[in-house]
PDB file of C-alpha atoms and ligand atoms in Angstrom:
ATOM      1  CA  MET A  22      -0.316 -18.292  56.757  1.00 45.00           C
ATOM      2  CA  TRP A  23      -0.600 -14.546  56.490  1.00 50.00           C
ATOM      3  CA  SER A  24      -4.307 -14.626  55.649  1.00 53.00           C
ATOM      4  CA  ASN A  25      -4.917 -16.835  58.677  1.00 55.00           C
ATOM      5  CA  HIS A  26      -3.431 -14.130  60.844  1.00 53.00           C
ATOM      6  CA  ILE A  27      -5.770 -11.566  59.367  1.00 52.00           C
ATOM      7  CA  ASN A  28      -8.719 -13.892  59.924  1.00 55.00           C
ATOM      8  CA  TYR A  29      -7.582 -14.498  63.472  1.00 52.00           C
ATOM      9  CA  TYR A  30      -7.566 -10.811  64.270  1.00 51.00           C
ATOM     10  CA  LEU A  31     -10.881 -10.214  62.554  1.00 54.00           C
ATOM     11  CA  ARG A  32     -12.357 -12.972  64.716  1.00 54.00           C
ATOM     12  CA  MET A  33     -10.781 -11.470  67.826  1.00 54.00           C
ATOM     13  CA  ARG A  34     -12.421  -8.220  66.961  1.00 70.00           C
ATOM     14  CA  THR A  35     -15.833  -9.766  66.394  1.00 72.00           C
ATOM     15  CA  HIS A  36     -15.729 -11.497  69.744  1.00 72.00           C
ATOM     16  CA  GLN A  37     -15.067  -8.110  71.342  1.00 76.00           C
ATOM     17  CA  LEU A  38     -18.031  -6.697  69.440  1.00 79.00           C
ATOM     18  CA  VAL A  39     -20.328  -9.494  70.574  1.00 78.00           C
ATOM     19  CA  LEU A  40     -18.947  -9.178  74.087  1.00 76.00           C
ATOM     20  CA  SER A  41     -19.523  -5.413  74.190  1.00 78.00           C
ATOM     21  CA  TRP A  42     -23.032  -6.016  72.927  1.00 82.00           C
ATOM     22  CA  ILE A  43     -23.691  -8.551  75.720  1.00 79.00           C
ATOM     23  CA  GLU A  44     -22.258  -6.128  78.286  1.00 77.00           C
ATOM     24  CA  ASN A  45     -24.493  -3.315  77.024  1.00 77.00           C
ATOM     25  CA  GLU A  46     -27.554  -5.531  77.058  1.00 81.00           C
ATOM     26  CA  LEU A  47     -26.757  -6.700  80.590  1.00 77.00           C
ATOM     27  CA  SER A  48     -26.120  -3.206  81.910  1.00 73.00           C
ATOM     28  CA  GLY A  49     -29.260  -1.964  80.156  1.00 75.00           C
ATOM     29  CA  GLY A  50     -31.306  -4.732  81.747  1.00 78.00           C
ATOM     30  CA  ARG A  51     -32.415  -6.104  78.378  1.00 84.00           C
ATOM     31  CA  LEU A  52     -30.492  -9.313  79.023  1.00 84.00           C
ATOM     32  CA  THR A  53     -29.869 -11.154  82.270  1.00 81.00           C
ATOM     33  CA  VAL A  54     -27.501 -13.940  83.237  1.00 81.00           C
ATOM     34  CA  GLY A  55     -29.410 -17.060  82.255  1.00 82.00           C
ATOM     35  CA  GLY A  56     -31.022 -15.214  79.342  1.00 84.00           C
ATOM     36  CA  ARG A  57     -30.624 -16.246  75.719  1.00 87.00           C
ATOM     37  CA  LEU A  58     -28.825 -14.432  72.947  1.00 88.00           C
ATOM     38  CA  PRO A  59     -30.776 -13.673  69.774  1.00 88.00           C
ATOM     39  CA  ALA A  60     -30.440 -16.101  66.890  1.00 87.00           C
ATOM     40  CA  GLU A  61     -27.084 -16.112  65.125  1.00 86.00           C
ATOM     41  CA  ARG A  62     -28.605 -14.484  62.057  1.00 89.00           C
ATOM     42  CA  THR A  63     -30.285 -11.678  64.028  1.00 90.00           C
ATOM     43  CA  LEU A  64     -27.089 -10.944  65.914  1.00 87.00           C
ATOM     44  CA  ALA A  65     -25.069 -10.954  62.692  1.00 88.00           C
ATOM     45  CA  GLU A  66     -27.449  -8.443  61.111  1.00 89.00           C
ATOM     46  CA  GLN A  67     -27.516  -6.257  64.189  1.00 86.00           C
ATOM     47  CA  LEU A  68     -23.729  -6.150  64.560  1.00 85.00           C
ATOM     48  CA  LYS A  69     -23.097  -6.009  60.793  1.00 84.00           C
ATOM     49  CA  VAL A  70     -20.792  -9.005  60.767  1.00 84.00           C
ATOM     50  CA  SER A  71     -21.051 -12.391  59.088  1.00 84.00           C
ATOM     51  CA  ARG A  72     -22.806 -15.346  60.700  1.00 86.00           C
ATOM     52  CA  THR A  73     -19.502 -17.211  60.613  1.00 84.00           C
ATOM     53  CA  SER A  74     -17.934 -14.423  62.673  1.00 81.00           C
ATOM     54  CA  VAL A  75     -20.775 -14.541  65.179  1.00 85.00           C
ATOM     55  CA  ARG A  76     -20.408 -18.316  65.491  1.00 85.00           C
ATOM     56  CA  GLU A  77     -16.670 -17.963  66.022  1.00 80.00           C
ATOM     57  CA  ALA A  78     -17.188 -15.151  68.549  1.00 80.00           C
ATOM     58  CA  ILE A  79     -19.624 -17.320  70.492  1.00 83.00           C
ATOM     59  CA  ARG A  80     -17.042 -20.102  70.546  1.00 82.00           C
ATOM     60  CA  ILE A  81     -14.457 -17.731  72.037  1.00 77.00           C
ATOM     61  CA  LEU A  82     -16.970 -16.406  74.579  1.00 77.00           C
ATOM     62  CA  GLU A  83     -17.843 -19.988  75.464  1.00 80.00           C
ATOM     63  CA  ALA A  84     -14.165 -20.753  76.058  1.00 74.00           C
ATOM     64  CA  MET A  85     -14.036 -17.657  78.272  1.00 72.00           C
ATOM     65  CA  GLY A  86     -16.982 -18.903  80.305  1.00 74.00           C
ATOM     66  CA  VAL A  87     -19.316 -16.055  79.364  1.00 79.00           C
ATOM     67  CA  VAL A  88     -21.882 -18.069  77.391  1.00 83.00           C
ATOM     68  CA  ARG A  89     -22.920 -21.655  76.841  1.00 83.00           C
ATOM     69  CA  ALA A  90     -23.721 -22.420  73.235  1.00 77.00           C
ATOM     70  CA  GLY A  91     -27.105 -23.976  72.662  1.00 70.00           C
ATOM     71  CA  VAL A  92     -27.862 -27.235  70.907  1.00 65.00           C
ATOM     72  CA  GLY A  93     -30.867 -28.359  68.896  1.00 62.00           C
ATOM     73  CA  SER A  94     -33.887 -26.197  68.186  1.00 61.00           C
ATOM     74  CA  GLY A  95     -37.013 -25.018  69.974  1.00 60.00           C
ATOM     75  CA  PRO A  96     -37.470 -22.711  72.965  1.00 55.00           C
ATOM     76  CA  GLU A  97     -34.713 -24.425  74.980  1.00 58.00           C
ATOM     77  CA  ALA A  98     -32.152 -23.957  72.219  1.00 67.00           C
ATOM     78  CA  GLY A  99     -29.997 -20.868  71.789  1.00 78.00           C
ATOM     79  CA  THR A 100     -26.899 -19.495  73.434  1.00 86.00           C
ATOM     80  CA  VAL A 101     -27.291 -18.782  77.147  1.00 84.00           C
ATOM     81  CA  VAL A 102     -25.373 -16.098  79.041  1.00 83.00           C
ATOM     82  CA  ILE A 103     -23.881 -17.931  82.027  1.00 78.00           C
ATOM     83  CA  SER A 104     -21.834 -15.165  83.608  1.00 75.00           C
ATOM     84  CA  ASP A 105     -21.555 -11.411  83.607  1.00 70.00           C
ATOM     85  CA  PRO A 106     -18.498 -10.804  81.435  1.00 65.00           C
ATOM     86  CA  THR A 107     -17.454  -7.774  83.492  1.00 59.00           C
ATOM     87  CA  ALA A 108     -17.147 -10.091  86.496  1.00 56.00           C
ATOM     88  CA  ALA A 109     -15.463 -12.873  84.558  1.00 48.00           C
ATOM     89  CA  LEU A 110     -12.564 -11.216  82.828  1.00 44.00           C
ATOM     90  CA  GLY A 111     -10.455 -13.578  80.837  1.00 45.00           C
ATOM     91  CA  SER A 112      -6.815 -12.866  80.197  1.00 45.00           C
ATOM     92  CA  ALA A 113      -7.519 -11.446  76.742  1.00 50.00           C
ATOM     93  CA  LEU A 114      -9.925  -8.946  78.222  1.00 46.00           C
ATOM     94  CA  ARG A 115      -7.608  -7.964  81.049  1.00 47.00           C
ATOM     95  CA  LEU A 116      -5.147  -6.827  78.448  1.00 50.00           C
ATOM     96  CA  HIS A 117      -7.751  -4.561  76.899  1.00 52.00           C
ATOM     97  CA  VAL A 118      -8.786  -3.151  80.228  1.00 48.00           C
ATOM     98  CA  ALA A 119      -5.129  -2.568  81.090  1.00 55.00           C
ATOM     99  CA  THR A 120      -4.596  -0.625  77.891  1.00 53.00           C
ATOM    100  CA  GLN A 121      -7.407   1.733  78.913  1.00 56.00           C
ATOM    101  CA  HIS A 122      -5.024   3.194  81.461  1.00 66.00           C
ATOM    102  CA  LEU A 123      -2.550   4.254  78.821  1.00 74.00           C
ATOM    103  CA  PRO A 124      -2.116   8.038  78.632  1.00 81.00           C
ATOM    104  CA  VAL A 125      -4.583   9.462  76.126  1.00 86.00           C
ATOM    105  CA  ALA A 126      -1.944  11.681  74.508  1.00 88.00           C
ATOM    106  CA  ASP A 127       0.166   8.588  73.811  1.00 87.00           C
ATOM    107  CA  ILE A 128      -2.760   6.717  72.280  1.00 89.00           C
ATOM    108  CA  VAL A 129      -3.502   9.733  70.073  1.00 93.00           C
ATOM    109  CA  GLU A 130       0.128   9.907  68.884  1.00 94.00           C
ATOM    110  CA  THR A 131       0.196   6.180  68.214  1.00 92.00           C
ATOM    111  CA  ARG A 132      -3.035   6.391  66.251  1.00 95.00           C
ATOM    112  CA  VAL A 133      -1.631   9.199  64.111  1.00 97.00           C
ATOM    113  CA  LEU A 134       1.514   7.157  63.510  1.00 97.00           C
ATOM    114  CA  LEU A 135      -0.282   3.932  62.573  1.00 96.00           C
ATOM    115  CA  GLU A 136      -3.302   5.361  60.800  1.00 98.00           C
ATOM    116  CA  SER A 137      -1.566   7.943  58.649  1.00 98.00           C
ATOM    117  CA  TRP A 138       0.771   5.202  57.476  1.00 98.00           C
ATOM    118  CA  ALA A 139      -2.141   2.811  56.907  1.00 98.00           C
ATOM    119  CA  VAL A 140      -4.310   5.180  54.861  1.00 98.00           C
ATOM    120  CA  ALA A 141      -1.298   6.194  52.760  1.00 98.00           C
ATOM    121  CA  LYS A 142      -0.618   2.504  52.064  1.00 97.00           C
ATOM    122  CA  ALA A 143      -4.231   1.396  51.502  1.00 97.00           C
ATOM    123  CA  GLY A 144      -5.056   0.702  47.863  1.00 95.00           C
ATOM    124  CA  PRO A 145      -8.097   2.403  46.290  1.00 96.00           C
ATOM    125  CA  ASP A 146      -9.659  -1.008  45.604  1.00 95.00           C
ATOM    126  CA  ALA A 147      -9.014  -2.626  48.981  1.00 94.00           C
ATOM    127  CA  PRO A 148     -12.130  -4.693  49.876  1.00 91.00           C
ATOM    128  CA  GLU A 149     -12.086  -3.304  53.451  1.00 92.00           C
ATOM    129  CA  LEU A 150     -13.119   0.074  52.015  1.00 95.00           C
ATOM    130  CA  GLU A 151     -16.572  -1.403  51.324  1.00 93.00           C
ATOM    131  CA  GLU A 152     -16.965  -2.111  55.017  1.00 92.00           C
ATOM    132  CA  ALA A 153     -15.660   1.373  55.829  1.00 95.00           C
ATOM    133  CA  SER A 154     -18.242   2.844  53.485  1.00 95.00           C
ATOM    134  CA  ALA A 155     -21.074   0.779  55.028  1.00 94.00           C
ATOM    135  CA  LEU A 156     -20.025   1.965  58.482  1.00 94.00           C
ATOM    136  CA  LEU A 157     -20.243   5.594  57.357  1.00 96.00           C
ATOM    137  CA  GLU A 158     -23.780   4.954  56.144  1.00 94.00           C
ATOM    138  CA  ALA A 159     -24.671   3.537  59.551  1.00 94.00           C
ATOM    139  CA  MET A 160     -23.111   6.614  61.193  1.00 94.00           C
ATOM    140  CA  ALA A 161     -25.250   8.926  59.083  1.00 94.00           C
ATOM    141  CA  ALA A 162     -28.389   7.754  60.907  1.00 90.00           C
ATOM    142  CA  GLU A 163     -30.294  10.426  62.816  1.00 84.00           C
ATOM    143  CA  ASP A 164     -30.600  10.171  66.619  1.00 85.00           C
ATOM    144  CA  LEU A 165     -27.748   7.699  66.884  1.00 90.00           C
ATOM    145  CA  ALA A 166     -26.659   7.405  70.523  1.00 90.00           C
ATOM    146  CA  VAL A 167     -23.223   8.914  71.184  1.00 92.00           C
ATOM    147  CA  SER A 168     -21.870   5.534  72.318  1.00 90.00           C
ATOM    148  CA  ASP A 169     -23.129   3.847  69.131  1.00 91.00           C
ATOM    149  CA  PHE A 170     -21.625   6.593  67.006  1.00 94.00           C
ATOM    150  CA  LEU A 171     -18.253   6.191  68.711  1.00 93.00           C
ATOM    151  CA  ALA A 172     -18.358   2.393  68.398  1.00 91.00           C
ATOM    152  CA  LEU A 173     -18.972   2.704  64.638  1.00 94.00           C
ATOM    153  CA  ASP A 174     -16.294   5.397  64.423  1.00 96.00           C
ATOM    154  CA  VAL A 175     -13.659   3.056  65.860  1.00 94.00           C
ATOM    155  CA  ARG A 176     -14.743   0.291  63.501  1.00 93.00           C
ATOM    156  CA  PHE A 177     -14.382   2.678  60.575  1.00 96.00           C
ATOM    157  CA  HIS A 178     -10.792   3.420  61.590  1.00 97.00           C
ATOM    158  CA  LEU A 179     -10.036  -0.285  62.076  1.00 94.00           C
ATOM    159  CA  ALA A 180     -11.400  -1.007  58.594  1.00 94.00           C
ATOM    160  CA  LEU A 181      -9.116   1.682  57.132  1.00 96.00           C
ATOM    161  CA  ALA A 182      -6.149   0.209  59.005  1.00 94.00           C
ATOM    162  CA  ASP A 183      -7.056  -3.252  57.687  1.00 92.00           C
ATOM    163  CA  ALA A 184      -7.132  -1.840  54.154  1.00 95.00           C
ATOM    164  CA  ALA A 185      -3.361  -1.364  54.358  1.00 95.00           C
ATOM    165  CA  GLY A 186      -2.991  -5.140  54.414  1.00 91.00           C
ATOM    166  CA  ASN A 187      -0.427  -5.275  57.213  1.00 88.00           C
ATOM    167  CA  ALA A 188      -1.366  -7.924  59.785  1.00 83.00           C
ATOM    168  CA  VAL A 189       0.789  -6.385  62.522  1.00 82.00           C
ATOM    169  CA  VAL A 190      -0.671  -2.906  62.081  1.00 87.00           C
ATOM    170  CA  SER A 191      -4.172  -4.454  62.077  1.00 85.00           C
ATOM    171  CA  ALA A 192      -3.370  -6.307  65.289  1.00 78.00           C
ATOM    172  CA  MET A 193      -1.961  -3.204  66.954  1.00 82.00           C
ATOM    173  CA  MET A 194      -4.996  -1.149  66.008  1.00 86.00           C
ATOM    174  CA  GLY A 195      -7.250  -3.988  67.192  1.00 80.00           C
ATOM    175  CA  SER A 196      -5.560  -4.045  70.577  1.00 78.00           C
ATOM    176  CA  LEU A 197      -6.142  -0.289  70.919  1.00 84.00           C
ATOM    177  CA  ARG A 198      -9.826  -0.570  70.049  1.00 83.00           C
ATOM    178  CA  GLU A 199     -11.157  -0.459  73.605  1.00 80.00           C
ATOM    179  CA  SER A 200      -8.858   2.345  74.658  1.00 83.00           C
ATOM    180  CA  ILE A 201      -9.730   4.444  71.599  1.00 89.00           C
ATOM    181  CA  GLN A 202     -13.434   4.032  72.237  1.00 87.00           C
ATOM    182  CA  GLY A 203     -12.839   4.695  75.931  1.00 84.00           C
ATOM    183  CA  TYR A 204     -11.001   7.969  75.537  1.00 86.00           C
ATOM    184  CA  ALA A 205     -13.301   9.163  72.745  1.00 90.00           C
ATOM    185  CA  ALA A 206     -16.284   8.623  75.059  1.00 89.00           C
ATOM    186  CA  GLU A 207     -14.550  10.281  77.984  1.00 86.00           C
ATOM    187  CA  LEU A 208     -13.678  13.338  75.896  1.00 88.00           C
ATOM    188  CA  THR A 209     -17.285  13.967  74.853  1.00 88.00           C
ATOM    189  CA  SER A 210     -17.785  15.772  78.177  1.00 83.00           C
ATOM    190  CA  GLY A 211     -15.223  18.352  77.042  1.00 83.00           C
ATOM    191  CA  LEU A 212     -16.901  19.021  73.704  1.00 86.00           C
ATOM    192  CA  PRO A 213     -18.919  22.234  73.415  1.00 86.00           C
ATOM    193  CA  ASP A 214     -21.545  20.770  71.045  1.00 90.00           C
ATOM    194  CA  TRP A 215     -21.739  17.050  70.305  1.00 92.00           C
ATOM    195  CA  GLU A 216     -24.040  17.382  67.284  1.00 92.00           C
ATOM    196  CA  ALA A 217     -21.686  19.871  65.645  1.00 93.00           C
ATOM    197  CA  THR A 218     -18.708  17.611  66.332  1.00 94.00           C
ATOM    198  CA  ALA A 219     -20.559  14.571  64.998  1.00 95.00           C
ATOM    199  CA  SER A 220     -21.381  16.243  61.693  1.00 94.00           C
ATOM    200  CA  ARG A 221     -17.791  17.440  61.336  1.00 96.00           C
ATOM    201  CA  LEU A 222     -16.494  13.923  62.039  1.00 97.00           C
ATOM    202  CA  ARG A 223     -18.913  12.486  59.452  1.00 97.00           C
ATOM    203  CA  ALA A 224     -17.666  14.921  56.808  1.00 97.00           C
ATOM    204  CA  GLU A 225     -14.024  14.224  57.664  1.00 98.00           C
ATOM    205  CA  HIS A 226     -14.580  10.470  57.406  1.00 98.00           C
ATOM    206  CA  GLN A 227     -16.065  10.931  53.930  1.00 98.00           C
ATOM    207  CA  ASP A 228     -13.065  13.038  52.878  1.00 98.00           C
ATOM    208  CA  ILE A 229     -10.546  10.491  54.192  1.00 98.00           C
ATOM    209  CA  LEU A 230     -12.301   7.648  52.385  1.00 98.00           C
ATOM    210  CA  ALA A 231     -12.541   9.721  49.190  1.00 98.00           C
ATOM    211  CA  ALA A 232      -8.792  10.465  49.290  1.00 98.00           C
ATOM    212  CA  ILE A 233      -7.999   6.739  49.571  1.00 98.00           C
ATOM    213  CA  ARG A 234     -10.414   5.963  46.732  1.00 98.00           C
ATOM    214  CA  ASN A 235      -8.678   8.638  44.655  1.00 97.00           C
ATOM    215  CA  ASP A 236      -5.366   6.946  45.387  1.00 97.00           C
ATOM    216  CA  ASP A 237      -4.111  10.121  47.079  1.00 98.00           C
ATOM    217  CA  GLY A 238      -2.286   8.557  50.014  1.00 97.00           C
ATOM    218  CA  GLY A 239      -0.563  11.792  51.058  1.00 97.00           C
ATOM    219  CA  GLN A 240      -3.855  13.632  51.328  1.00 98.00           C
ATOM    220  CA  ALA A 241      -5.499  10.702  53.156  1.00 98.00           C
ATOM    221  CA  ALA A 242      -2.626  10.670  55.676  1.00 98.00           C
ATOM    222  CA  ARG A 243      -2.882  14.434  56.325  1.00 98.00           C
ATOM    223  CA  LEU A 244      -6.665  14.240  56.695  1.00 98.00           C
ATOM    224  CA  VAL A 245      -6.648  11.293  59.084  1.00 98.00           C
ATOM    225  CA  ALA A 246      -3.961  12.924  61.276  1.00 98.00           C
ATOM    226  CA  ALA A 247      -5.938  16.193  61.410  1.00 97.00           C
ATOM    227  CA  HIS A 248      -9.121  14.214  62.147  1.00 97.00           C
ATOM    228  CA  ILE A 249      -7.601  12.313  65.088  1.00 97.00           C
ATOM    229  CA  GLU A 250      -5.813  15.349  66.550  1.00 95.00           C
ATOM    230  CA  GLY A 251      -8.762  17.679  65.898  1.00 94.00           C
ATOM    231  CA  TYR A 252     -11.119  15.712  68.118  1.00 92.00           C
ATOM    232  CA  TYR A 253      -8.541  15.631  70.887  1.00 90.00           C
ATOM    233  CA  LYS A 254      -7.894  19.370  70.619  1.00 90.00           C
ATOM    234  CA  GLU A 255     -11.557  20.244  70.447  1.00 87.00           C
ATOM    235  CA  ALA A 256     -12.071  18.473  73.757  1.00 84.00           C
ATOM    236  CA  GLY A 257      -9.520  20.885  75.219  1.00 79.00           C
ATOM    237  CA  LEU A 258      -6.536  18.550  75.276  1.00 73.00           C
ATOM    238  CA  ALA A 259      -4.027  20.180  73.007  1.00 61.00           C
ATOM    239  CA  SER A 260      -0.803  19.605  74.906  1.00 51.00           C
ATOM    240  CA  ALA A 261       0.846  16.198  75.060  1.00 44.00           C
ATOM    241  CA  GLY A 262       0.638  14.323  78.346  1.00 45.00           C
ATOM    242  CA  THR A 263      -2.552  16.007  79.528  1.00 45.00           C
ATOM    243  CA  GLU A 264      -5.049  13.673  81.143  1.00 49.00           C
ATOM    244  CA  PRO A 265      -8.723  14.156  80.294  1.00 49.00           C
ATOM    245  CA  ALA A 266     -10.713  16.256  82.745  1.00 47.00           C
ATOM    246  CA  ARG A 267     -13.087  14.154  84.821  1.00 45.00           C
ATOM    247  CA  PRO A 268     -16.663  15.349  84.844  1.00 47.00           C
TER     248      PRO A 268
HETATM  249 ZN1  LIG B  20     -13.127   9.030  63.191  1.00 76.46          ZN
END
């Protein structure tokens, strides 16, 4: 069923979210192997996904050998991290890591291709626009870490792509998630002023969403293309095929 495909990819995405969260917590020392994940509800609220999605994500991570789901209640219950996911890459993850080595210029072109089509196709009443709107609210927060901003930014673009209602486009965007976030983070070193860029990106996101809501697909497509290419150019990478400068 078509809707099952959509659900499948949404679940795939949530497991990546939960996984990235675990990785961040591990690298930040807030979580250790053998430590317990927060309650399902807490994690769902923190990651802004449903409890069902968190449960499903934990099932995938369990199958990958990253966590062991808890049983019962009390202090011994809860999901335990049993291996460092960066050291235990499953085949699904290897694919995402592999895509991080794609040339940035090619990812940018592909994004423009997929996303300008998607926002032109997205209906003004698509339910995914609610999620997109909620993500923009989260991105408006003051003193948001750059990495958190970029993670929300990618999710905003994935929500817009989902709004087009094409399962293949959603899947393709989903598979580019890690590489988009990766290059966006890498390019921050080439930006003259992050705060200025962040406020410009926020305004552009609002304009893109407004164009979709106004059922102006042509305008939405132009804005999203300029938004994607603008960031890339601002970081000093205007010509195709240029690799990002290493700090
Ligand atoms: Zn953006």
